[in-house]
Short mmCIF file of C-alpha atoms (C1' of nucleotides) and ligand atoms in Angstrom, two decimals:
data_model
loop_
_atom_site.label_atom_id
_atom_site.label_comp_id
_atom_site.label_asym_id
_atom_site.label_seq_id
_atom_site.Cartn_x
_atom_site.Cartn_y
_atom_site.Cartn_z
CA MET A 1 -46.66 -24.88 58.88
CA LYS A 2 -47.21 -21.32 60.14
CA ASN A 3 -49.90 -19.29 58.43
CA THR A 4 -48.63 -16.36 56.43
CA GLU A 5 -50.00 -12.86 56.09
CA SER A 6 -51.22 -13.69 52.59
CA THR A 7 -53.07 -16.74 53.84
CA GLU A 8 -54.92 -14.66 56.42
CA ASN A 9 -55.80 -12.00 53.87
CA TYR A 10 -57.13 -14.57 51.41
CA LEU A 11 -59.30 -16.28 54.01
CA LYS A 12 -60.69 -12.98 55.21
CA SER A 13 -61.49 -11.95 51.62
CA ILE A 14 -63.14 -15.25 50.79
CA PHE A 15 -65.20 -14.95 53.96
CA LYS A 16 -66.47 -11.50 52.99
CA LEU A 17 -67.38 -12.44 49.44
CA GLN A 18 -68.86 -15.72 50.60
CA THR A 19 -71.50 -13.94 52.68
CA VAL A 20 -72.91 -12.55 49.46
CA ASP A 21 -73.10 -15.78 47.45
CA LYS A 22 -71.98 -19.17 48.69
CA LYS A 23 -69.17 -19.96 46.24
CA VAL A 24 -66.53 -17.38 45.45
CA SER A 25 -65.11 -17.16 41.93
CA THR A 26 -61.44 -16.70 41.09
CA THR A 27 -62.11 -13.45 39.26
CA ASP A 28 -64.19 -11.88 42.02
CA LEU A 29 -61.51 -12.71 44.54
CA ALA A 30 -58.80 -11.33 42.24
CA ASP A 31 -60.73 -8.08 41.74
CA TYR A 32 -61.43 -7.69 45.44
CA MET A 33 -57.83 -8.34 46.47
CA GLY A 34 -56.19 -6.39 43.68
CA VAL A 35 -54.16 -9.29 42.27
CA ARG A 36 -54.30 -11.23 39.01
CA ALA A 37 -56.62 -14.18 38.60
CA ALA A 38 -53.68 -16.47 37.86
CA SER A 39 -52.15 -15.58 41.22
CA VAL A 40 -55.41 -16.44 42.93
CA THR A 41 -55.54 -19.86 41.27
CA GLY A 42 -52.05 -20.62 42.54
CA MET A 43 -52.87 -19.51 46.03
CA LEU A 44 -56.15 -21.40 46.18
CA LYS A 45 -54.29 -24.62 45.45
CA LYS A 46 -51.99 -23.98 48.39
CA LEU A 47 -54.88 -23.14 50.70
CA ALA A 48 -56.69 -26.27 49.58
CA ARG A 49 -53.63 -28.41 50.31
CA LYS A 50 -53.66 -26.96 53.83
CA LYS A 51 -57.37 -27.83 54.16
CA LEU A 52 -58.31 -24.20 54.67
CA VAL A 53 -60.55 -23.98 51.63
CA SER A 54 -62.52 -26.36 49.51
CA TYR A 55 -61.57 -25.67 45.91
CA GLN A 56 -62.88 -27.12 42.67
CA PRO A 57 -61.21 -25.82 39.49
CA TYR A 58 -63.59 -23.71 37.44
CA LYS A 59 -66.25 -23.97 40.12
CA GLY A 60 -65.11 -21.61 42.86
CA VAL A 61 -64.04 -21.84 46.52
CA THR A 62 -65.63 -22.01 49.94
CA LEU A 63 -63.98 -21.97 53.33
CA THR A 64 -63.65 -25.19 55.28
CA HIS A 65 -64.62 -25.15 58.95
CA ILE A 66 -61.04 -24.51 60.01
CA GLY A 67 -60.57 -21.89 57.27
CA ARG A 68 -63.66 -20.08 58.48
CA LYS A 69 -62.37 -20.14 62.06
CA LEU A 70 -59.11 -18.56 60.98
CA ALA A 71 -60.91 -15.96 58.88
CA LEU A 72 -63.09 -14.98 61.84
CA LYS A 73 -60.10 -14.87 64.16
CA THR A 74 -58.34 -12.46 61.81
CA LEU A 75 -61.50 -10.41 61.37
CA ARG A 76 -61.91 -10.21 65.14
CA THR A 77 -58.36 -8.97 65.54
CA HIS A 78 -58.86 -6.48 62.71
CA ARG A 79 -61.97 -4.97 64.23
CA LEU A 80 -60.64 -4.82 67.76
CA ILE A 81 -57.59 -2.98 66.47
CA GLU A 82 -59.72 -0.51 64.54
CA LEU A 83 -61.68 0.36 67.63
CA PHE A 84 -58.54 0.52 69.74
CA LEU A 85 -56.93 2.95 67.32
CA VAL A 86 -59.97 5.21 67.41
CA GLU A 87 -60.61 5.02 71.16
CA HIS A 88 -57.08 5.02 72.53
CA LEU A 89 -54.86 6.60 69.92
CA GLY A 90 -57.36 9.12 68.62
CA LEU A 91 -57.18 8.15 64.95
CA SER A 92 -60.14 9.01 62.73
CA TRP A 93 -62.38 6.25 61.47
CA GLU A 94 -61.19 6.64 57.91
CA GLU A 95 -57.55 5.97 58.83
CA VAL A 96 -57.89 2.83 60.87
CA HIS A 97 -58.71 0.22 58.24
CA GLY A 98 -55.37 0.47 56.50
CA GLU A 99 -53.46 0.24 59.76
CA ALA A 100 -55.51 -2.70 61.01
CA GLU A 101 -54.86 -4.48 57.74
CA LYS A 102 -51.20 -4.69 58.77
CA TRP A 103 -51.52 -5.06 62.55
CA GLU A 104 -53.96 -7.96 62.35
CA HIS A 105 -51.13 -10.27 61.28
CA VAL A 106 -48.69 -9.50 64.08
CA ILE A 107 -50.81 -9.10 67.22
CA SER A 108 -50.42 -12.00 69.67
CA GLY A 109 -53.37 -13.66 71.37
CA LYS A 110 -52.34 -12.19 74.68
CA ILE A 111 -52.32 -8.63 73.39
CA GLU A 112 -55.61 -9.16 71.65
CA GLU A 113 -57.11 -10.18 75.00
CA ARG A 114 -55.71 -7.10 76.70
CA ILE A 115 -57.10 -4.82 74.03
CA ASP A 116 -60.46 -6.56 74.23
CA LYS A 117 -60.55 -6.04 77.99
CA LEU A 118 -59.36 -2.44 77.76
CA LEU A 119 -62.18 -1.67 75.34
CA GLY A 120 -64.74 -3.31 77.62
CA TYR A 121 -65.41 -6.37 75.42
CA PRO A 122 -67.01 -4.36 72.61
CA LEU A 123 -69.48 -5.87 70.14
CA HIS A 124 -68.94 -3.48 67.23
CA ASP A 125 -66.04 -1.78 65.47
CA PRO A 126 -66.03 1.95 64.57
CA HIS A 127 -67.92 1.25 61.35
CA GLY A 128 -70.66 -0.69 63.08
CA SER A 129 -69.45 -4.12 61.97
CA PRO A 130 -69.90 -6.88 64.55
CA ILE A 131 -66.76 -8.19 66.25
CA PRO A 132 -66.59 -11.99 66.15
CA SER A 133 -66.34 -13.58 69.60
CA ALA A 134 -63.11 -15.18 70.79
CA ASN A 135 -64.52 -18.62 70.00
CA GLY A 136 -65.34 -17.63 66.44
CA GLU A 137 -69.01 -16.73 66.44
CA LEU A 138 -70.45 -13.85 64.50
CA LYS A 139 -73.96 -12.58 64.84
CA ILE A 140 -75.46 -10.90 61.81
CA LYS A 141 -78.00 -8.21 62.61
CA ASP A 142 -81.19 -7.84 60.65
CA THR A 143 -80.65 -4.76 58.50
CA VAL A 144 -81.71 -3.19 55.20
CA ARG A 145 -79.80 -1.21 52.61
CA LEU A 146 -80.47 2.52 52.96
CA ASP A 147 -81.55 2.76 49.29
CA ARG A 148 -84.33 0.26 50.05
CA VAL A 149 -85.84 2.27 52.90
CA GLN A 150 -89.19 3.75 51.86
CA GLU A 151 -90.07 7.44 51.87
CA GLY A 152 -91.20 8.60 55.29
CA GLU A 153 -89.63 5.62 57.08
CA SER A 154 -86.85 5.93 59.61
CA GLY A 155 -84.26 3.76 61.35
CA THR A 156 -80.79 3.72 62.84
CA ILE A 157 -77.49 3.63 60.96
CA GLU A 158 -76.08 0.17 61.70
CA GLU A 159 -73.01 -0.36 59.52
CA VAL A 160 -70.93 1.35 56.84
CA PRO A 161 -68.11 -0.08 54.66
CA ASP A 162 -64.65 0.44 56.15
CA GLU A 163 -62.35 0.24 53.16
CA ASP A 164 -62.66 3.58 51.41
CA PRO A 165 -61.24 6.50 53.45
CA GLU A 166 -62.76 9.13 51.16
CA PHE A 167 -66.22 7.67 51.49
CA LEU A 168 -65.84 7.46 55.26
CA ALA A 169 -64.74 11.09 55.46
CA TYR A 170 -67.81 12.05 53.46
CA LEU A 171 -70.10 10.03 55.71
CA GLY A 172 -68.54 11.49 58.83
CA GLU A 173 -69.03 15.05 57.62
CA ASN A 174 -72.71 14.35 57.17
CA ASP A 175 -73.23 12.55 60.49
CA ILE A 176 -73.94 9.27 58.72
CA ILE A 177 -72.45 7.35 61.63
CA PRO A 178 -73.56 4.07 63.24
CA GLY A 179 -76.02 4.76 66.06
CA ASN A 180 -77.46 7.92 64.55
CA LYS A 181 -81.17 8.11 63.76
CA ILE A 182 -81.98 8.55 60.08
CA LYS A 183 -85.22 9.33 58.21
CA VAL A 184 -85.82 9.10 54.47
CA LEU A 185 -87.62 12.23 53.34
CA GLU A 186 -87.69 11.78 49.57
CA LYS A 187 -86.54 9.12 47.15
CA SER A 188 -85.98 10.09 43.50
CA VAL A 189 -85.59 6.98 41.36
CA VAL A 190 -85.09 9.14 38.27
CA GLY A 191 -82.49 11.42 39.81
CA LYS A 192 -80.94 8.48 41.69
CA THR A 193 -80.87 10.43 44.91
CA LEU A 194 -82.17 10.13 48.44
CA LYS A 195 -83.05 13.09 50.65
CA ILE A 196 -82.48 12.21 54.26
CA GLN A 197 -82.81 13.76 57.68
CA ILE A 198 -80.09 12.97 60.18
CA THR A 199 -79.44 14.69 63.54
CA SER A 200 -81.65 17.64 62.64
CA LYS A 201 -79.73 18.17 59.40
CA LYS A 202 -81.05 17.48 55.90
CA HIS A 203 -78.82 15.97 53.24
CA THR A 204 -79.06 14.45 49.77
CA ILE A 205 -77.07 11.34 48.98
CA GLY A 206 -76.78 9.29 45.78
CA LEU A 207 -78.70 6.02 45.67
CA LYS A 208 -75.52 4.21 44.63
CA ALA A 209 -73.78 5.38 47.77
CA ALA A 210 -76.83 4.59 49.88
CA GLU A 211 -76.59 0.94 48.79
CA LYS A 212 -73.49 0.55 50.92
CA ILE A 213 -75.12 1.77 54.11
CA ARG A 214 -76.98 -0.69 56.35
CA VAL A 215 -79.89 0.57 58.40
CA HIS A 216 -81.66 -1.08 61.31
CA GLN A 217 -85.42 -0.65 61.38
CA PRO A 218 -87.70 -1.57 64.27
CA LYS A 219 -90.46 -4.22 63.69
CA ASP A 220 -93.15 -1.60 62.97
CA LYS A 221 -91.11 -0.50 59.94
CA GLY A 222 -90.11 2.77 61.61
CA ARG A 223 -93.15 4.87 60.84
CA LYS A 224 -92.90 8.15 62.72
CA MET B 1 -37.88 0.18 46.58
CA LYS B 2 -39.69 -0.31 49.89
CA ASN B 3 -37.63 -1.59 52.79
CA THR B 4 -38.52 -5.05 53.98
CA GLU B 5 -38.77 -6.43 57.48
CA SER B 6 -35.51 -8.31 56.96
CA THR B 7 -33.73 -5.15 55.91
CA GLU B 8 -34.82 -3.36 59.07
CA ASN B 9 -33.76 -6.27 61.25
CA TYR B 10 -30.34 -6.46 59.62
CA LEU B 11 -29.69 -2.75 60.01
CA LYS B 12 -30.75 -2.80 63.64
CA SER B 13 -28.50 -5.79 64.33
CA ILE B 14 -25.52 -4.22 62.60
CA PHE B 15 -26.10 -1.05 64.59
CA LYS B 16 -26.05 -2.92 67.88
CA LEU B 17 -22.92 -4.92 67.12
CA GLN B 18 -21.26 -1.87 65.63
CA THR B 19 -21.38 -0.01 68.92
CA VAL B 20 -19.05 -2.63 70.33
CA ASP B 21 -16.40 -2.61 67.60
CA LYS B 22 -16.56 -0.48 64.48
CA LYS B 23 -16.70 -3.16 61.78
CA VAL B 24 -19.13 -6.06 62.09
CA SER B 25 -18.11 -9.49 60.81
CA THR B 26 -20.34 -11.83 58.85
CA THR B 27 -20.12 -14.55 61.50
CA ASP B 28 -20.96 -12.28 64.41
CA LEU B 29 -23.97 -10.98 62.57
CA ALA B 30 -25.05 -14.52 61.64
CA ASP B 31 -24.74 -15.68 65.26
CA TYR B 32 -26.61 -12.68 66.59
CA MET B 33 -29.44 -13.01 64.09
CA GLY B 34 -29.71 -16.77 64.19
CA VAL B 35 -29.12 -17.31 60.47
CA ARG B 36 -26.29 -18.89 58.49
CA ALA B 37 -23.22 -16.91 57.51
CA ALA B 38 -23.89 -17.58 53.84
CA SER B 39 -27.30 -15.97 54.16
CA VAL B 40 -25.72 -12.91 55.71
CA THR B 41 -23.24 -12.55 52.86
CA GLY B 42 -26.10 -12.59 50.38
CA MET B 43 -28.09 -10.04 52.31
CA LEU B 44 -25.14 -7.70 52.82
CA LYS B 45 -24.66 -7.51 49.07
CA LYS B 46 -28.27 -6.43 48.67
CA LEU B 47 -28.00 -3.86 51.45
CA ALA B 48 -24.80 -2.53 49.90
CA ARG B 49 -26.49 -2.17 46.51
CA LYS B 50 -29.16 -0.09 48.25
CA LYS B 51 -26.44 2.07 49.84
CA LEU B 52 -27.58 1.13 53.34
CA VAL B 53 -24.28 -0.46 54.34
CA SER B 54 -20.69 -0.21 53.32
CA TYR B 55 -19.50 -3.75 52.69
CA GLN B 56 -16.07 -5.06 51.80
CA PRO B 57 -15.85 -8.85 51.29
CA TYR B 58 -13.83 -10.54 54.04
CA LYS B 59 -13.48 -7.23 55.87
CA GLY B 60 -16.87 -6.64 57.50
CA VAL B 61 -19.69 -4.10 57.27
CA THR B 62 -20.56 -0.70 58.66
CA LEU B 63 -23.73 1.30 58.28
CA THR B 64 -23.83 4.21 55.87
CA HIS B 65 -25.36 7.46 57.07
CA ILE B 66 -28.73 6.54 55.60
CA GLY B 67 -28.48 2.98 56.93
CA ARG B 68 -27.80 4.31 60.39
CA LYS B 69 -30.80 6.63 60.17
CA LEU B 70 -33.06 3.74 59.28
CA ALA B 71 -31.62 1.58 62.05
CA LEU B 72 -32.26 4.32 64.60
CA LYS B 73 -35.75 4.89 63.28
CA THR B 74 -36.56 1.21 63.74
CA LEU B 75 -34.92 1.16 67.16
CA ARG B 76 -36.97 4.18 68.17
CA THR B 77 -40.18 2.49 67.11
CA HIS B 78 -39.15 -0.70 68.90
CA ARG B 79 -38.49 1.03 72.18
CA LEU B 80 -41.58 3.21 72.09
CA ILE B 81 -43.68 0.11 71.50
CA GLU B 82 -42.04 -1.73 74.39
CA LEU B 83 -42.87 1.09 76.74
CA PHE B 84 -46.36 1.42 75.35
CA LEU B 85 -47.03 -2.28 75.91
CA VAL B 86 -45.88 -2.04 79.51
CA GLU B 87 -47.59 1.25 80.35
CA HIS B 88 -50.84 0.91 78.49
CA LEU B 89 -51.48 -2.78 77.96
CA GLY B 90 -50.00 -3.98 81.22
CA LEU B 91 -47.53 -6.47 79.75
CA SER B 92 -44.49 -7.44 81.82
CA TRP B 93 -41.07 -6.22 80.78
CA GLU B 94 -39.95 -9.70 79.77
CA GLU B 95 -42.76 -10.12 77.23
CA VAL B 96 -42.46 -6.90 75.30
CA HIS B 97 -39.28 -7.42 73.32
CA GLY B 98 -40.67 -10.26 71.22
CA GLU B 99 -43.84 -8.34 70.46
CA ALA B 100 -41.99 -5.15 69.57
CA GLU B 101 -39.77 -7.15 67.24
CA LYS B 102 -42.84 -7.72 65.06
CA TRP B 103 -44.72 -4.44 65.60
CA GLU B 104 -41.74 -2.25 64.74
CA HIS B 105 -42.15 -3.14 61.06
CA VAL B 106 -45.82 -2.28 60.67
CA ILE B 107 -46.38 0.85 62.77
CA SER B 108 -46.94 3.98 60.67
CA GLY B 109 -45.23 7.27 61.40
CA LYS B 110 -48.51 8.78 62.48
CA ILE B 111 -49.18 6.09 65.06
CA GLU B 112 -45.64 6.30 66.32
CA GLU B 113 -46.20 10.01 66.96
CA ARG B 114 -49.43 9.32 68.82
CA ILE B 115 -47.78 6.72 71.01
CA ASP B 116 -44.86 9.04 71.68
CA LYS B 117 -47.26 11.78 72.76
CA LEU B 118 -49.38 9.44 74.84
CA LEU B 119 -46.28 8.31 76.73
CA GLY B 120 -45.21 11.90 77.33
CA TYR B 121 -42.21 11.88 74.98
CA PRO B 122 -40.21 9.36 77.03
CA LEU B 123 -36.42 9.12 76.93
CA HIS B 124 -36.03 5.49 77.99
CA ASP B 125 -37.69 2.15 77.31
CA PRO B 126 -38.66 -0.32 80.08
CA HIS B 127 -35.15 -1.78 80.12
CA GLY B 128 -33.48 1.60 80.53
CA SER B 129 -32.28 1.86 76.92
CA PRO B 130 -32.40 5.35 75.47
CA ILE B 131 -35.08 6.05 72.85
CA PRO B 132 -33.59 7.71 69.74
CA SER B 133 -35.17 11.06 68.93
CA ALA B 134 -37.49 11.45 65.94
CA ASN B 135 -34.65 13.02 63.97
CA GLY B 136 -32.35 10.07 64.64
CA GLU B 137 -30.19 11.14 67.52
CA LEU B 138 -29.18 8.81 70.31
CA LYS B 139 -27.46 9.90 73.45
CA ILE B 140 -25.29 7.32 75.17
CA LYS B 141 -25.08 7.71 78.92
CA ASP B 142 -21.83 7.28 80.78
CA THR B 143 -22.16 3.92 82.50
CA VAL B 144 -20.09 1.00 83.83
CA ARG B 145 -20.65 -2.74 83.81
CA LEU B 146 -21.91 -3.94 87.21
CA ASP B 147 -19.07 -6.50 87.44
CA ARG B 148 -16.58 -3.60 87.23
CA VAL B 149 -18.03 -1.69 90.18
CA GLN B 150 -15.67 -1.85 93.16
CA GLU B 151 -16.57 -3.21 96.60
CA GLY B 152 -18.26 -0.61 98.74
CA GLU B 153 -19.23 1.55 95.76
CA SER B 154 -22.81 2.28 94.77
CA GLY B 155 -24.78 3.64 91.83
CA THR B 156 -28.06 3.43 89.97
CA ILE B 157 -29.19 0.66 87.63
CA GLU B 158 -29.24 2.28 84.20
CA GLU B 159 -29.86 -0.41 81.59
CA VAL B 160 -30.40 -4.16 81.25
CA PRO B 161 -30.49 -6.33 78.11
CA ASP B 162 -34.00 -6.79 76.70
CA GLU B 163 -33.75 -9.97 74.67
CA ASP B 164 -33.83 -12.80 77.19
CA PRO B 165 -37.20 -13.12 78.98
CA GLU B 166 -35.84 -15.55 81.59
CA PHE B 167 -33.04 -13.23 82.56
CA LEU B 168 -35.45 -10.31 82.78
CA ALA B 169 -37.82 -12.29 85.00
CA TYR B 170 -34.86 -13.07 87.28
CA LEU B 171 -33.80 -9.44 87.40
CA GLY B 172 -37.31 -8.30 88.13
CA GLU B 173 -37.70 -10.70 91.03
CA ASN B 174 -34.59 -9.26 92.59
CA ASP B 175 -35.47 -5.61 92.02
CA ILE B 176 -32.62 -5.18 89.57
CA ILE B 177 -34.62 -2.60 87.66
CA PRO B 178 -33.48 0.65 86.02
CA GLY B 179 -33.72 3.53 88.47
CA ASN B 180 -33.09 1.46 91.57
CA LYS B 181 -30.11 2.24 93.79
CA ILE B 182 -27.52 -0.54 94.02
CA LYS B 183 -24.47 -1.07 96.25
CA VAL B 184 -21.73 -3.66 95.80
CA LEU B 185 -21.06 -5.29 99.17
CA GLU B 186 -18.59 -8.01 98.23
CA LYS B 187 -16.88 -9.13 95.07
CA SER B 188 -15.49 -12.69 94.88
CA VAL B 189 -13.22 -13.06 91.88
CA VAL B 190 -12.61 -16.72 92.75
CA GLY B 191 -16.24 -17.62 93.25
CA LYS B 192 -17.25 -15.38 90.35
CA THR B 193 -20.02 -13.79 92.36
CA LEU B 194 -21.10 -10.36 93.49
CA LYS B 195 -22.99 -9.64 96.67
CA ILE B 196 -25.20 -6.61 96.23
CA GLN B 197 -27.62 -4.53 98.22
CA ILE B 198 -30.67 -3.27 96.40
CA THR B 199 -33.81 -1.70 97.88
CA SER B 200 -32.94 -2.90 101.39
CA LYS B 201 -32.56 -6.50 100.14
CA LYS B 202 -29.28 -8.39 99.80
CA HIS B 203 -28.65 -10.68 96.84
CA THR B 204 -25.80 -12.59 95.24
CA ILE B 205 -25.46 -12.54 91.47
CA GLY B 206 -22.95 -14.22 89.16
CA LEU B 207 -20.22 -12.01 87.73
CA LYS B 208 -21.07 -13.26 84.23
CA ALA B 209 -24.63 -12.05 84.63
CA ALA B 210 -23.44 -8.78 86.17
CA GLU B 211 -21.50 -8.03 82.97
CA LYS B 212 -24.77 -7.42 81.16
CA ILE B 213 -26.03 -4.82 83.63
CA ARG B 214 -25.07 -1.18 83.17
CA VAL B 215 -24.77 1.03 86.22
CA HIS B 216 -24.62 4.81 86.46
CA GLN B 217 -22.20 6.17 89.03
CA PRO B 218 -21.94 9.80 90.14
CA LYS B 219 -18.63 11.67 89.63
CA ASP B 220 -17.40 10.98 93.16
CA LYS B 221 -17.47 7.25 92.32
CA GLY B 222 -20.48 6.62 94.55
CA ARG B 223 -18.82 6.27 97.94
CA LYS B 224 -21.47 6.17 100.63
"C1'" DA C 1 7.32 -21.04 54.88
"C1'" DA C 2 4.24 -24.75 55.12
"C1'" DT C 3 0.30 -26.57 57.52
"C1'" DA C 4 -3.82 -26.35 59.96
"C1'" DA C 5 -7.82 -23.96 61.70
"C1'" DT C 6 -11.22 -20.61 61.13
"C1'" DA C 7 -13.91 -17.27 58.56
"C1'" DT C 8 -16.19 -16.01 54.47
"C1'" DT C 9 -17.93 -16.29 49.87
"C1'" DT C 10 -19.84 -18.78 45.78
"C1'" DA C 11 -22.95 -21.87 43.60
"C1'" DG C 12 -26.91 -24.13 43.51
"C1'" DT C 13 -31.56 -25.21 45.84
"C1'" DT C 14 -35.96 -24.21 48.17
"C1'" DA C 15 -40.42 -21.82 49.52
"C1'" DT C 16 -43.58 -17.92 49.07
"C1'" DG C 17 -46.30 -15.20 46.37
"C1'" DA C 18 -46.53 -12.12 42.91
"C1'" DC C 19 -46.47 -11.47 37.48
"C1'" DT C 20 -47.41 -12.34 31.96
"C1'" DA C 21 -48.63 -15.01 28.02
"C1'" DA C 22 -50.76 -18.88 26.25
"C1'" DA C 23 -53.93 -22.68 26.58
"C1'" DC C 24 -58.19 -24.37 27.79
"C1'" DA C 25 -63.19 -24.37 29.68
"C1'" DT C 26 -67.64 -22.46 30.16
"C1'" DA C 27 -71.34 -19.26 28.80
"C1'" DT C 28 -73.64 -16.44 25.52
"C1'" DT C 29 -74.90 -15.12 20.80
"C1'" DT C 30 -76.01 -15.76 16.26
"C1'" DA D 1 -74.44 -26.18 16.18
"C1'" DA D 2 -70.91 -22.99 15.43
"C1'" DA D 3 -68.80 -18.75 16.67
"C1'" DT D 4 -67.54 -15.52 19.99
"C1'" DA D 5 -66.79 -13.71 24.48
"C1'" DT D 6 -65.57 -14.33 29.09
"C1'" DG D 7 -63.55 -16.81 32.87
"C1'" DT D 8 -59.96 -19.81 34.61
"C1'" DT D 9 -55.91 -22.61 34.71
"C1'" DT D 10 -51.15 -23.83 33.15
"C1'" DA D 11 -46.45 -22.82 32.23
"C1'" DG D 12 -42.76 -20.21 32.88
"C1'" DT D 13 -40.49 -15.97 35.14
"C1'" DC D 14 -39.14 -12.87 38.92
"C1'" DA D 15 -37.86 -11.04 43.65
"C1'" DT D 16 -36.98 -12.03 48.41
"C1'" DA D 17 -34.60 -14.42 51.75
"C1'" DA D 18 -33.56 -18.47 53.70
"C1'" DC D 19 -30.67 -23.09 53.33
"C1'" DT D 20 -26.44 -26.68 52.31
"C1'" DA D 21 -22.14 -28.02 50.29
"C1'" DA D 22 -18.04 -26.72 48.20
"C1'" DA D 23 -14.49 -23.40 47.23
"C1'" DT D 24 -11.57 -19.85 48.62
"C1'" DA D 25 -9.36 -16.31 51.99
"C1'" DT D 26 -7.48 -15.09 56.14
"C1'" DT D 27 -5.27 -15.98 60.47
"C1'" DA D 28 -2.77 -18.84 63.70
"C1'" DT D 29 0.53 -22.56 64.72
"C1'" DT D 30 4.38 -25.24 64.15
MN1 MN E 1 -54.29 -7.75 56.30
MN1 MN E 2 -64.24 -1.72 60.26
MN1 MN E 3 -38.00 -6.94 64.12
MN1 MN E 4 -35.86 -2.69 75.44
#
DNA sequence: AATAATATTTAGTTATGACTAAACATATTT
DNA sequence: AAATATGTTTAGTCATAACTAAATATTATT
């Protein structure tokens, strides 16, 4: 009756894809997890039997209440570990995701509490993602995609994706780090680029890459 | 070709039993690991095919050079983690073995190095067991079993077993901790007890329990 | 040396979670 | 509506590592 590593990874993946559109398709899940669609079908049946997901053949999956709880618990552990690895073991932010992907399945509740305390009950991981609370609540901040920010507007980097080490290294080199102030200087729809100002440095980034970066803008739309 | 968690646990177990007598029997290994003898036979064949052990049916196993290296690597990781959990996360010495048993299989080489550095390149874990060096060397200290120490002789607690939390809690309560000075006041072979003096407190321990405790005695046999 | 006790291996089964190939369902064109 | 493309499930296989029951080896006892 114990939950396996695979189970936790599936629930976490479904949770992430679910935030985009309600129901998650077999193929999307397979692509995201790097396994074959047939494997996903098999696994979804098992998860459904354990009441962790609600699954209708050909129509996609959603998490049940208990499945969502477990997904958030794993996500919480994952993000606490990431921050711990950066803050206390001096790893760089591009290295920690892979490690956390393994650690998240073996850390006991007690150790998680200790790490949480040691870090001062943090609210965000190194990539700006919110850390779910111990009782499974997650607050989503109001943000916009960087590619949607208008010319002349500014804001604060809120969150970047944590999976791709290369992309993270690139972002780090250009100070595109959560907390930093950012201003859009020029947007070229034809050239698919965005000229930005960040920490007194100017930089041009592709619009495709900018899609992945979430920016927080104050109510007044950040004119300045 | 990647080594599994089971593989690492088997090699570590064989290593420990091997230090007692050269060849390890199927039954001893099964008892120690809490699995059936038939399961051990099956696993030993796999390990032999991978050249990690030298296995002769009905005659026992020994580690090959490469198997021994892997066992020591895992043991090193295990012991570094135990110390890390005590020193940096404030866990008690009876809790850490179980945690380390899981962590040892997921920690990357890089993180192991960081932990090693953070701890100041320690030579012993919280239970007094030596930590193998990064290149797979292990130095065994010259010690005696506490039940073999003669009346009136003294020494220093060197090492205690790390597997049984209850026993460790008992030892901790009575200051039977590596590094502490100990003196044998009275040995009752009939009553199977040992009266000891440790950190200005007197205590009586069973001879059977004393067998598990290793004591370091100076050359002059610790008269004092 | 024969018998009994103990240790070990073999054979067959189970659960987990991947895979491929083939069948089937749904969506999009023509 | 029929044809085609795409998405998804089914069926059968594989590797890993446990299990039980039965067979076989080794060791100890008479
Ligand atoms: Mn994971
Ligand atoms: Mn992250
Ligand atoms: Mn282990
Ligand atoms: Mn130990």
